Structures are given as structure tokens and as C-alpha cells.
mmCIF file of C-alpha atoms in Angstrom:
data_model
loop_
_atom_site.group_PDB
_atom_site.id
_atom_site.type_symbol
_atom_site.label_atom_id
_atom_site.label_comp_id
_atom_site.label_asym_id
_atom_site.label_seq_id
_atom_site.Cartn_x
_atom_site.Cartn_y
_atom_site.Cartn_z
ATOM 1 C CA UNK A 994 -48.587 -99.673 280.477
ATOM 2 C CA UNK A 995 -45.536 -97.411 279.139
ATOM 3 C CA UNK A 996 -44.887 -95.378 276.401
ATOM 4 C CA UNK A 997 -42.122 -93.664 274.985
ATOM 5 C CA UNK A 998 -42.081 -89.740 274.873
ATOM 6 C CA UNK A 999 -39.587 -86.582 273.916
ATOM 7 C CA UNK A 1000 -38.175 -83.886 276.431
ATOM 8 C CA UNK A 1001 -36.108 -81.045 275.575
ATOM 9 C CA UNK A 1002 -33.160 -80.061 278.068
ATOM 10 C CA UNK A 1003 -32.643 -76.661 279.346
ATOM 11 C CA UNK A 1004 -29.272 -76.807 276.750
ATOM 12 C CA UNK A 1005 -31.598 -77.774 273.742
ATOM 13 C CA UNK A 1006 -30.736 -81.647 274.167
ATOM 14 C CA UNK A 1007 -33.679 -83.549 272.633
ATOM 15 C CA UNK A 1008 -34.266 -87.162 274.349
ATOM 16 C CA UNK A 1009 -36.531 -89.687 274.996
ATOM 17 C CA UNK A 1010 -38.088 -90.776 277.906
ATOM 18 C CA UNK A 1011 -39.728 -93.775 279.092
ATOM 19 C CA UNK A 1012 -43.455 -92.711 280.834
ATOM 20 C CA UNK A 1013 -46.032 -94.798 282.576
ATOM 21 C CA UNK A 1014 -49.128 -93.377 283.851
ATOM 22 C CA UNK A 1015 -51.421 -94.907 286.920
ATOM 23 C CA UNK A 1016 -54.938 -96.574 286.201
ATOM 24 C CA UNK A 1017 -56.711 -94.146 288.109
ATOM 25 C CA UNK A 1018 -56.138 -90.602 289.336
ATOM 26 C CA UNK A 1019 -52.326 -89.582 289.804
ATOM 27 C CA UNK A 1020 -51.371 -89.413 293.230
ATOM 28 C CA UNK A 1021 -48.543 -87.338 292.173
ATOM 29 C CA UNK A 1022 -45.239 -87.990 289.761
ATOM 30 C CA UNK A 1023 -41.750 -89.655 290.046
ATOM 31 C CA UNK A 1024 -39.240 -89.334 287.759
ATOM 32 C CA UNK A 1025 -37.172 -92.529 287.630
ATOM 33 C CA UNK A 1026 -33.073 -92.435 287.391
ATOM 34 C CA UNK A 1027 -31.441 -95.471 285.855
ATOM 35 C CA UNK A 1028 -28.925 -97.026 286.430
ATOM 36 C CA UNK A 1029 -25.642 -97.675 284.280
ATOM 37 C CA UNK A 1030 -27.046 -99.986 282.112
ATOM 38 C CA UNK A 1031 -29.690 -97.234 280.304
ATOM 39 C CA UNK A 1032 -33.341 -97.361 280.346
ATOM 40 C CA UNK A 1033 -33.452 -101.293 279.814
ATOM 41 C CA UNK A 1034 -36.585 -103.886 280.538
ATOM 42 C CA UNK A 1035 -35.698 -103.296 284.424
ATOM 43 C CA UNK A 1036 -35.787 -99.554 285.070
ATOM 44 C CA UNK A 1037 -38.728 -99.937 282.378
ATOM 45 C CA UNK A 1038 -40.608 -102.577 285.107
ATOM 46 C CA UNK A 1039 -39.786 -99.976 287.710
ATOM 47 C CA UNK A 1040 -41.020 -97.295 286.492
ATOM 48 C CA UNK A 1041 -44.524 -99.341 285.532
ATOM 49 C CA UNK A 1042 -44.370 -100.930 289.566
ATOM 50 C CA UNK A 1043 -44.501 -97.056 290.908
ATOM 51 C CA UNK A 1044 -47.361 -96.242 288.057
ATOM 52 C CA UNK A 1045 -49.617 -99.354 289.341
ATOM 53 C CA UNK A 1046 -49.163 -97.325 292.687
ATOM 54 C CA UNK A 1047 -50.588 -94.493 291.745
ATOM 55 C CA UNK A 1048 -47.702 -92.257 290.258
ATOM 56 C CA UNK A 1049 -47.270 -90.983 286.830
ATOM 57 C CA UNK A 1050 -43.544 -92.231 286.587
ATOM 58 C CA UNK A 1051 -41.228 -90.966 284.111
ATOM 59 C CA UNK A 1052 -37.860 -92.863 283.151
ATOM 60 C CA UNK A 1053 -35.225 -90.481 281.571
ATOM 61 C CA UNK A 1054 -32.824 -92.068 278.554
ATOM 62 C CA UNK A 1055 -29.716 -90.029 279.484
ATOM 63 C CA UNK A 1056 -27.918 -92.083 277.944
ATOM 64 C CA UNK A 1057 -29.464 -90.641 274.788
ATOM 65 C CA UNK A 1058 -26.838 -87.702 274.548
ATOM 66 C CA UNK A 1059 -24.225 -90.246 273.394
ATOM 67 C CA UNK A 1060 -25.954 -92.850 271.277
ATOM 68 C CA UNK A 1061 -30.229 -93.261 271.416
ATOM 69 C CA UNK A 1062 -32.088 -96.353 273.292
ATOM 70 C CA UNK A 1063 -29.136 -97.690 275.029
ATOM 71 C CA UNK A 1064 -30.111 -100.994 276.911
ATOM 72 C CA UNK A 1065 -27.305 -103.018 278.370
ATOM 73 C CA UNK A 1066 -27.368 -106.320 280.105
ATOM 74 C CA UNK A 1067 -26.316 -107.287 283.897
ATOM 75 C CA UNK A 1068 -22.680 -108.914 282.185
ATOM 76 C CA UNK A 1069 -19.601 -107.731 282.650
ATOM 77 C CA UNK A 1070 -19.405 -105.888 278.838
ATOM 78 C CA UNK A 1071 -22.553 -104.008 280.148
ATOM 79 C CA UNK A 1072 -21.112 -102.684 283.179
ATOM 80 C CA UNK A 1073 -17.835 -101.762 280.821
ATOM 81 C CA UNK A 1074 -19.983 -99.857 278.275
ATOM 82 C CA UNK A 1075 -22.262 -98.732 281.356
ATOM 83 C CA UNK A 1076 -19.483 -96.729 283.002
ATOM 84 C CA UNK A 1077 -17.705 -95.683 279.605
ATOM 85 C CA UNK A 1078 -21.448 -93.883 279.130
ATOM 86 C CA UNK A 1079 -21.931 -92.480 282.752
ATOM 87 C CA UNK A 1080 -18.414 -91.386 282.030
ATOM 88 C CA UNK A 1081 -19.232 -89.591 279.191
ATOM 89 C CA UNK A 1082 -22.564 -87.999 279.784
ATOM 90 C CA UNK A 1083 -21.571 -86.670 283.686
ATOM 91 C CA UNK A 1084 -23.645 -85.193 286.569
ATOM 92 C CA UNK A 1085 -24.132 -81.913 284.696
ATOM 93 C CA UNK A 1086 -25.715 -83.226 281.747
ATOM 94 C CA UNK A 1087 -26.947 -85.900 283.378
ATOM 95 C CA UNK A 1088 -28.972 -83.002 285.969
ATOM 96 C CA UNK A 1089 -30.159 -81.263 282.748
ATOM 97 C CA UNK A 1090 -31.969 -83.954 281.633
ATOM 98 C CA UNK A 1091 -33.417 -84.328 285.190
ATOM 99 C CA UNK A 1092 -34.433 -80.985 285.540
ATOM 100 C CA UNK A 1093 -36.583 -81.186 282.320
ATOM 101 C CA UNK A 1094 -38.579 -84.643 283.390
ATOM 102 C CA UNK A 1095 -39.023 -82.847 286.820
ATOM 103 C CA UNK A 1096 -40.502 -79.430 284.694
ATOM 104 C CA UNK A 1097 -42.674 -81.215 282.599
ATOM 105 C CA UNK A 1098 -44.184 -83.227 285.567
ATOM 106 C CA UNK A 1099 -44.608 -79.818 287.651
ATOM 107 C CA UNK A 1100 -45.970 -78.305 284.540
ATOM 108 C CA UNK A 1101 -48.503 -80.909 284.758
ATOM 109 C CA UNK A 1102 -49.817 -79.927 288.371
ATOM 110 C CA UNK A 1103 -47.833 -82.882 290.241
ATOM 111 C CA UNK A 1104 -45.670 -82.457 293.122
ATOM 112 C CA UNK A 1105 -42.184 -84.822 291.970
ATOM 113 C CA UNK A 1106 -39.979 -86.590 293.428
ATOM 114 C CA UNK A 1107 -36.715 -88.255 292.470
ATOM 115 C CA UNK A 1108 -36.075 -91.880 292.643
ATOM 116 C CA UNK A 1109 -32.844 -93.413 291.874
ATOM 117 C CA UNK A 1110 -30.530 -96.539 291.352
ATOM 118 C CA UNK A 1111 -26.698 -96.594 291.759
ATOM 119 C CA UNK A 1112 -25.942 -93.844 289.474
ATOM 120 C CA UNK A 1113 -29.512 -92.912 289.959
ATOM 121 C CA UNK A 1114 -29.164 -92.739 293.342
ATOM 122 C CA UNK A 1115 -26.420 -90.374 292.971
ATOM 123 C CA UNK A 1116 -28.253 -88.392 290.502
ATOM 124 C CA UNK A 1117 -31.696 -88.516 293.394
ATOM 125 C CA UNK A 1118 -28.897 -86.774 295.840
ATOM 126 C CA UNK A 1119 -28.225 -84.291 293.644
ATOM 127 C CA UNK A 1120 -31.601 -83.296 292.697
ATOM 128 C CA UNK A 1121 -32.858 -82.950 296.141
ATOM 129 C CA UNK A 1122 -29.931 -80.281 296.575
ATOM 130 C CA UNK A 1123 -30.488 -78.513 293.077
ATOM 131 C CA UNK A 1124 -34.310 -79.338 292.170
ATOM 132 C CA UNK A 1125 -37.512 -77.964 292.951
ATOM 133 C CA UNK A 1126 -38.942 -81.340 294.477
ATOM 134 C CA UNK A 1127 -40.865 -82.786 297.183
ATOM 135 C CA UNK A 1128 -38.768 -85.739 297.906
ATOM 136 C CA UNK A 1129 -36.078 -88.161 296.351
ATOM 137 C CA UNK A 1130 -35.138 -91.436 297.222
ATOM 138 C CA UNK A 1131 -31.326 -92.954 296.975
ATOM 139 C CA UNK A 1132 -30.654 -96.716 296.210
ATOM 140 C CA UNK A 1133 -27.113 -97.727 296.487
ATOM 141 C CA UNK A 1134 -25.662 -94.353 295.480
ATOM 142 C CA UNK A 1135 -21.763 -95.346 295.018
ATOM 143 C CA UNK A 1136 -21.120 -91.384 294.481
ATOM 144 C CA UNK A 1137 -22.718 -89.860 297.450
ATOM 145 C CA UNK A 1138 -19.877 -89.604 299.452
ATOM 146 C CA UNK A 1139 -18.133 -87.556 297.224
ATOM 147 C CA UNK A 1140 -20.771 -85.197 296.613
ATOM 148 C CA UNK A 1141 -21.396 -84.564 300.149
ATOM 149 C CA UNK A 1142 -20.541 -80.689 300.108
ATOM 150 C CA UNK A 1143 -24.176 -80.095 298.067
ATOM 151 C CA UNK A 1144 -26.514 -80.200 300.857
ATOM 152 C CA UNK A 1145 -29.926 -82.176 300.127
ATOM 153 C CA UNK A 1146 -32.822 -79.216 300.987
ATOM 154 C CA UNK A 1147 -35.551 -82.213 299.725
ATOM 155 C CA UNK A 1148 -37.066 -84.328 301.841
ATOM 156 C CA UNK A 1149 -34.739 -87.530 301.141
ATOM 157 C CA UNK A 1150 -34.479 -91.320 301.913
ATOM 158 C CA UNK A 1151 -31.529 -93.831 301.238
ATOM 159 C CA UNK A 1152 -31.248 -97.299 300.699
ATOM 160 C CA UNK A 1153 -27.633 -98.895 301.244
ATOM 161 C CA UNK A 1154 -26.848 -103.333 301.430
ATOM 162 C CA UNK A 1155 -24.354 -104.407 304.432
ATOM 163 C CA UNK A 1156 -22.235 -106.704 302.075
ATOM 164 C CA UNK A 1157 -22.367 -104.098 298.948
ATOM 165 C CA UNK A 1158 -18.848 -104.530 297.860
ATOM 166 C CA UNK A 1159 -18.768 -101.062 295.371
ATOM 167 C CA UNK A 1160 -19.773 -99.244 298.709
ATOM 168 C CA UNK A 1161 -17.875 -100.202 301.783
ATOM 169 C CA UNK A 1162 -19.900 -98.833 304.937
ATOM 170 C CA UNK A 1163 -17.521 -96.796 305.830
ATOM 171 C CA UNK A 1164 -19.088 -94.896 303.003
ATOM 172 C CA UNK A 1165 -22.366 -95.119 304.356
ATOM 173 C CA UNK A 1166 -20.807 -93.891 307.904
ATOM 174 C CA UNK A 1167 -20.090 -90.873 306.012
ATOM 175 C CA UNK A 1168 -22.891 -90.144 304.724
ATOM 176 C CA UNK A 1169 -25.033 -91.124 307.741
ATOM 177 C CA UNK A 1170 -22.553 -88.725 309.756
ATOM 178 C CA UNK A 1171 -23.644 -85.781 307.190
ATOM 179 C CA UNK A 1172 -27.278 -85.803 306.599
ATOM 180 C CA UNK A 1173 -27.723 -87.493 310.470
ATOM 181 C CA UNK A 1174 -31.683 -86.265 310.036
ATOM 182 C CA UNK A 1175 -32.064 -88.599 306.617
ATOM 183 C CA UNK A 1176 -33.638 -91.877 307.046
ATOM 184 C CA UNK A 1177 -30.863 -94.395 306.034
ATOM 185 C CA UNK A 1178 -31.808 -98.028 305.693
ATOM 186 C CA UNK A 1179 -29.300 -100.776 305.700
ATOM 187 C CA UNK A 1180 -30.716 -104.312 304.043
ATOM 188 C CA UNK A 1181 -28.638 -107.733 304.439
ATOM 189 C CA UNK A 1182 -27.602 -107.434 300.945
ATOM 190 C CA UNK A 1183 -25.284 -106.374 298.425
ATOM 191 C CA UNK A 1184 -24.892 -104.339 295.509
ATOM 192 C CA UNK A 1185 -28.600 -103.951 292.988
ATOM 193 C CA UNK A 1186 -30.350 -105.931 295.540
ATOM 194 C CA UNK A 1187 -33.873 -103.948 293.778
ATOM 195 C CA UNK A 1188 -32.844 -105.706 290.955
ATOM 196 C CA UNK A 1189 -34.477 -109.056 289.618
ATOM 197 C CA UNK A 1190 -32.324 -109.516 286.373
ATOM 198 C CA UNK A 1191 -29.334 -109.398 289.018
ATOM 199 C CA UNK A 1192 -27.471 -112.350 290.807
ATOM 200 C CA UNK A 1193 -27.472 -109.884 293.797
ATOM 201 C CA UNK A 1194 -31.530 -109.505 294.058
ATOM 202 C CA UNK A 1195 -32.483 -109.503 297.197
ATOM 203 C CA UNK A 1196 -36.179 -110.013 297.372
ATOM 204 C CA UNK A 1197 -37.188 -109.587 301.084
ATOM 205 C CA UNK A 1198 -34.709 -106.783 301.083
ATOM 206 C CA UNK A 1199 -36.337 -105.123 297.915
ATOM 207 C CA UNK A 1200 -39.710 -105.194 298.922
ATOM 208 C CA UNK A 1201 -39.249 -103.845 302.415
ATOM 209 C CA UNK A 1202 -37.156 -100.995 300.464
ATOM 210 C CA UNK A 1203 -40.271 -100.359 298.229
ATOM 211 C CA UNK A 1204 -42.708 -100.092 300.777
ATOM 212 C CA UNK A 1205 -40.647 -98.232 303.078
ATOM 213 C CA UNK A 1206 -40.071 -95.962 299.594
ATOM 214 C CA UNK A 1207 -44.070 -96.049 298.991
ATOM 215 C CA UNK A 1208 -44.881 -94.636 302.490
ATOM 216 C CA UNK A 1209 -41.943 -92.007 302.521
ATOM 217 C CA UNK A 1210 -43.811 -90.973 299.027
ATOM 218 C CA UNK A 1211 -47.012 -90.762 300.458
ATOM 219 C CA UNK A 1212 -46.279 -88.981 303.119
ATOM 220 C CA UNK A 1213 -44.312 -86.417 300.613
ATOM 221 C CA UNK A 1214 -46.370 -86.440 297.590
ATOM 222 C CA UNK A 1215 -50.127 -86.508 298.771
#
């Protein structure tokens, strides 16, 4: 359904991005954040899930800016190299490279939103405080509660697990306690519960997550 295609960065950084396009008439576009482990088969199945939808989806490589294709497995070397990367590439860069899939979707007539995983979800909060967007949607966004001084002006929805042991909920107090207006949805499950290459998929938890996601979309994007 996929294919892969080039974007150009408002600092002149060429990379690729992974794009899947709906059957029938878009209903509007999402770009797709990634988590650590790069644009692997996962983020790739996501991003195809939100185009059989409806949405023309569009998966960013940021990872790109430090070495091209990067695709790391659920292991414990992947989430080593994972971090080294995130590490390396930052939210600044890492926001450049959103800002360009989110101007070449606009530039195509759709409204956008953001829809990220663990770093992604991060990366959603930011661009609903710094992007021209319609909506963005957080899963599991470790960093939120240190970026809580930029102030979400997007329409936005987060997705936390109750026995996520990178976020303790006192983290997600925090953040509940500063955007008190946000839907936030806690799921009886831990850490990459959207997942399915994961030990900590949570099915029932993932697919109330995606519809609740869908509908918040819908609502956003139509």
C-alpha cells in the first residue's frame, strides 16, 4: 500500500519518508511519528492501518539525519541504538522534519494532524504547540512532562498505560493537571501497548486507543 518518498526540511535536510495513501477519497492526512526504533515494519503497518481508514498517512525517517533507513528491533541493542539516535537528532531537528511532512500534506489541500508513539508522542505534543494542525494525538509520550511550558493550541488527545514503568503516573498527574481540558485515556497496560512486535502489546487496550483515535480524527479532520 506504501511507498517511499523525499521531503526537504526548512534547514535544507533531504529525507525520506514512508507514505500510504487511502483506497478511495482522502478524508484528510496524518503524519505518523515513530518511535525510537526508526521507521521499521511497525510504524510502516501503522501508517498503512490509518490509510485503510481513509487518511493519506505519511511516516517521517528522522532518523535519516544521522544514518538513512534506520530500522531497529524491539531488543535491548535496539532500544540502546534507539536512544543514542533520538539523542542525536533532538526535538529541534526532529520538529523540522515534522514541519515539512505537515507542509507538503497542507500543500496538498488536507487538513493534518499529528500522531505519535513514545518519542512520537512527544514530538505530537510539540507540534500541536508549534504547527499549523488540526489535531495530534500522544501515545505514551515519556517527555511530555518536561515540555509542559509549550502550551498545545491543537486540538489534542493522549494515550498513557497504568503499569507503564518509563512513565510513572505521577507523570501523567502532571500532565493531566496542565492541559485539564485534553482527553487523557489511561489503558490497563504498560509501556508500547499499540505495539504487536512488543511483549507489552496490549490488544484490547490498542484497539480501544485506535478507535477512540479514529473518532477524535473524524471529528477534527472531516
Amino acid at each position: 500500500m506504501g511507498e517511499w518518498v523525499h521531503l526537504t526540511a526548512a534547514d535544507g535536510h533531504g529525507f525520506e519518508a514512508y507514505r500510504s495513501t487511502p483506497p478511495q477519497e482522502s478524508l484528510g492526512a496524518i503524519v505518523v511519528v515513530q518511535e525510537i526504533f526508526g521507521v521499521n515494519s511497525h510504524i510502516r503497518s501503522v501508517t498503512d492501518r490509518f490509510a485503510a481508514a481513509g487518511y493519506t498517512a505519511l511516516a517521517p525517517a528522522y532518523f535519516d539525519r544521522i544514518e538513512p533507513r534506520v530500522e531497529l528491533d524491539y531488543d535491548p541493542e535496539g532500544v540502546a541504538r534507539g536512544r543514542s539516535l533520538k539523542a542525536e537528532v533532538g526535538y529541534e531537528q526532529a520538529m523540522l522534519d515534522t514541519g515539512a511532512a505537515v507542509a507538503r500534506l497542507i500543500s496538498e489541500t488536507h487538513k493534518v494532524a499529528v500522531v505519535g508513539y513514545c518519542w512520537g508522542g512527544d514530538l505530537a505534543w510539540l507540534a500541536a504547540s508549534e504547527l499549523p494542525i488540526a489535531a495530534a494525538v500522544a501515545y505514551y509520550g515519556g517527555g511530555i512532562v518536561n515540555l509542559l511550558d509549550r502550551k498545545p493550541h491543537a486540538p489534542l488527545m493522549l494515550h498513557f498505560g497504568e503499569t507503564d514503568q518509563a512513565i510513572p503516573l505521577e507523570s501523567v498527574g502532571k500532565i493531566a493537571e496542565a492541559v485539564p481540558k485534553v482527553p487523557l485515556h489511561l489503558y490497563p497496560a504498560g509501556h508500547g501497548f499499540n505495539c504487536d512486535q512488543r511483549a507489552s502489546y496490549h490488544q484490547a487496550s490498542a484497539d480501544l486507543a485506535f478507535e477512540r483515535s479514529l473518532e477524535f480524527l473524524r471529528r477534527h479532520l472531516h
